[in-house]
Amino acid sequence: SGALRSPYRAYRRDVVSVLANAGVGASRRGGGLSTEELKRGGMKAAYVDVMLQNCAGDAHCPFVREWSIFGIRNLCEGNPTIQDYIRDFELMDVKD
């Protein structure tokens, strides 16, 4: 069908689980993000976006949602900048 497929079903879950675990204690290690870094983008800001993008359920990739929520929790713990970044999102329409 020409669709891009993962090398194996759990690929996304495995990548997200590594990122989620890497975020444990990030604010205590000085791995927090400043408001300027989030606005500018880059690798650290992309980390937040990857976690948020994988919060939707996916029948082909079980547990990716749970790992993403765990990762977001790790990022937000002790980091008001990321908490505000997420809090400021606006609800948008969902398209099928």
Tab-separated table of C-alpha atoms in Angstrom:
chain	number	residue	atom	x	y	z
A	1	SER	CA	0.000	0.000	0.000
A	2	GLY	CA	3.052	2.267	0.128
A	3	ALA	CA	2.413	3.258	3.736
A	4	LEU	CA	5.424	3.801	5.966
A	5	ARG	CA	5.572	1.026	8.549
A	6	SER	CA	7.537	0.641	11.752
A	7	PRO	CA	10.267	-2.010	11.810
A	8	TYR	CA	8.189	-3.834	14.407
A	9	ARG	CA	4.937	-3.080	16.190
A	10	ALA	CA	6.432	-1.889	19.452
A	11	TYR	CA	8.987	0.472	17.895
A	12	ARG	CA	7.224	3.684	18.950
A	13	ARG	CA	6.565	2.336	22.418
A	14	ASP	CA	10.225	1.468	22.888
A	15	VAL	CA	11.436	4.878	21.710
A	16	VAL	CA	8.913	6.718	23.896
A	17	SER	CA	9.767	4.539	26.914
A	18	VAL	CA	13.456	5.445	26.607
A	19	LEU	CA	12.598	9.140	26.371
A	20	ALA	CA	10.173	8.875	29.292
A	21	ASN	CA	12.800	7.255	31.489
A	22	ALA	CA	15.415	9.800	30.437
A	23	GLY	CA	13.136	12.526	31.783
A	24	VAL	CA	13.199	11.151	35.349
A	25	GLY	CA	14.694	13.842	37.580
A	26	ALA	CA	15.500	16.128	34.650
A	27	SER	CA	14.727	19.301	36.582
A	28	ARG	CA	16.978	18.195	39.471
A	29	ARG	CA	19.816	17.488	37.022
A	30	GLY	CA	19.474	20.895	35.419
A	31	GLY	CA	17.722	19.440	32.377
A	32	GLY	CA	14.783	21.807	32.571
A	33	LEU	CA	13.683	24.021	29.736
A	34	SER	CA	13.469	27.785	29.768
A	35	THR	CA	10.590	29.636	28.130
A	36	GLU	CA	12.993	30.869	25.439
A	37	GLU	CA	14.096	27.313	24.617
A	38	LEU	CA	10.499	26.165	24.232
A	39	LYS	CA	9.650	29.080	21.932
A	40	ARG	CA	12.828	28.656	19.902
A	41	GLY	CA	12.288	24.937	19.415
A	42	GLY	CA	15.188	22.574	19.049
A	43	MET	CA	15.922	19.191	20.514
A	44	LYS	CA	14.742	19.799	24.084
A	45	ALA	CA	11.468	21.361	22.960
A	46	ALA	CA	10.937	18.506	20.487
A	47	TYR	CA	11.186	16.097	23.419
A	48	VAL	CA	8.113	17.704	25.004
A	49	ASP	CA	6.239	17.634	21.698
A	50	VAL	CA	7.046	13.939	21.087
A	51	MET	CA	5.651	13.033	24.486
A	52	LEU	CA	2.481	15.042	23.848
A	53	GLN	CA	1.968	13.662	20.320
A	54	ASN	CA	2.001	10.095	21.581
A	55	CYS	CA	-0.712	10.550	24.226
A	56	ALA	CA	-3.418	9.370	21.847
A	57	GLY	CA	-4.348	5.723	21.965
A	58	ASP	CA	-3.097	3.500	19.174
A	59	ALA	CA	-4.380	-0.045	18.703
A	60	HIS	CA	-1.193	-0.998	16.833
A	61	CYS	CA	1.116	0.309	19.523
A	62	PRO	CA	-0.145	-0.681	22.969
A	63	PHE	CA	1.251	1.150	25.994
A	64	VAL	CA	2.699	4.075	24.004
A	65	ARG	CA	0.060	6.315	25.592
A	66	GLU	CA	1.011	5.219	29.105
A	67	TRP	CA	4.716	5.747	28.465
A	68	SER	CA	3.957	9.222	27.073
A	69	ILE	CA	1.929	10.184	30.129
A	70	PHE	CA	4.750	8.925	32.353
A	71	GLY	CA	7.223	10.988	30.317
A	72	ILE	CA	5.107	14.124	30.599
A	73	ARG	CA	4.859	13.603	34.335
A	74	ASN	CA	8.637	13.346	34.529
A	75	LEU	CA	9.103	16.492	32.466
A	76	CYS	CA	6.567	18.523	34.431
A	77	GLU	CA	7.802	17.492	37.868
A	78	GLY	CA	9.451	20.559	39.368
A	79	ASN	CA	9.408	22.457	36.061
A	80	PRO	CA	6.789	25.241	35.997
A	81	THR	CA	7.973	26.371	32.550
A	82	ILE	CA	6.857	23.116	30.917
A	83	GLN	CA	3.695	23.061	33.026
A	84	ASP	CA	2.793	26.529	31.726
A	85	TYR	CA	3.712	25.531	28.154
A	86	ILE	CA	1.255	22.629	28.272
A	87	ARG	CA	-1.391	24.593	30.179
A	88	ASP	CA	-1.411	27.287	27.460
A	89	PHE	CA	-2.478	24.896	24.686
A	90	GLU	CA	-5.848	25.542	23.122
A	91	LEU	CA	-8.455	22.912	22.297
A	92	MET	CA	-8.763	22.303	18.571
A	93	ASP	CA	-11.235	20.333	16.495
A	94	VAL	CA	-10.465	16.699	15.841
A	95	LYS	CA	-10.525	15.612	12.204
A	96	ASP	CA	-11.210	12.079	11.060
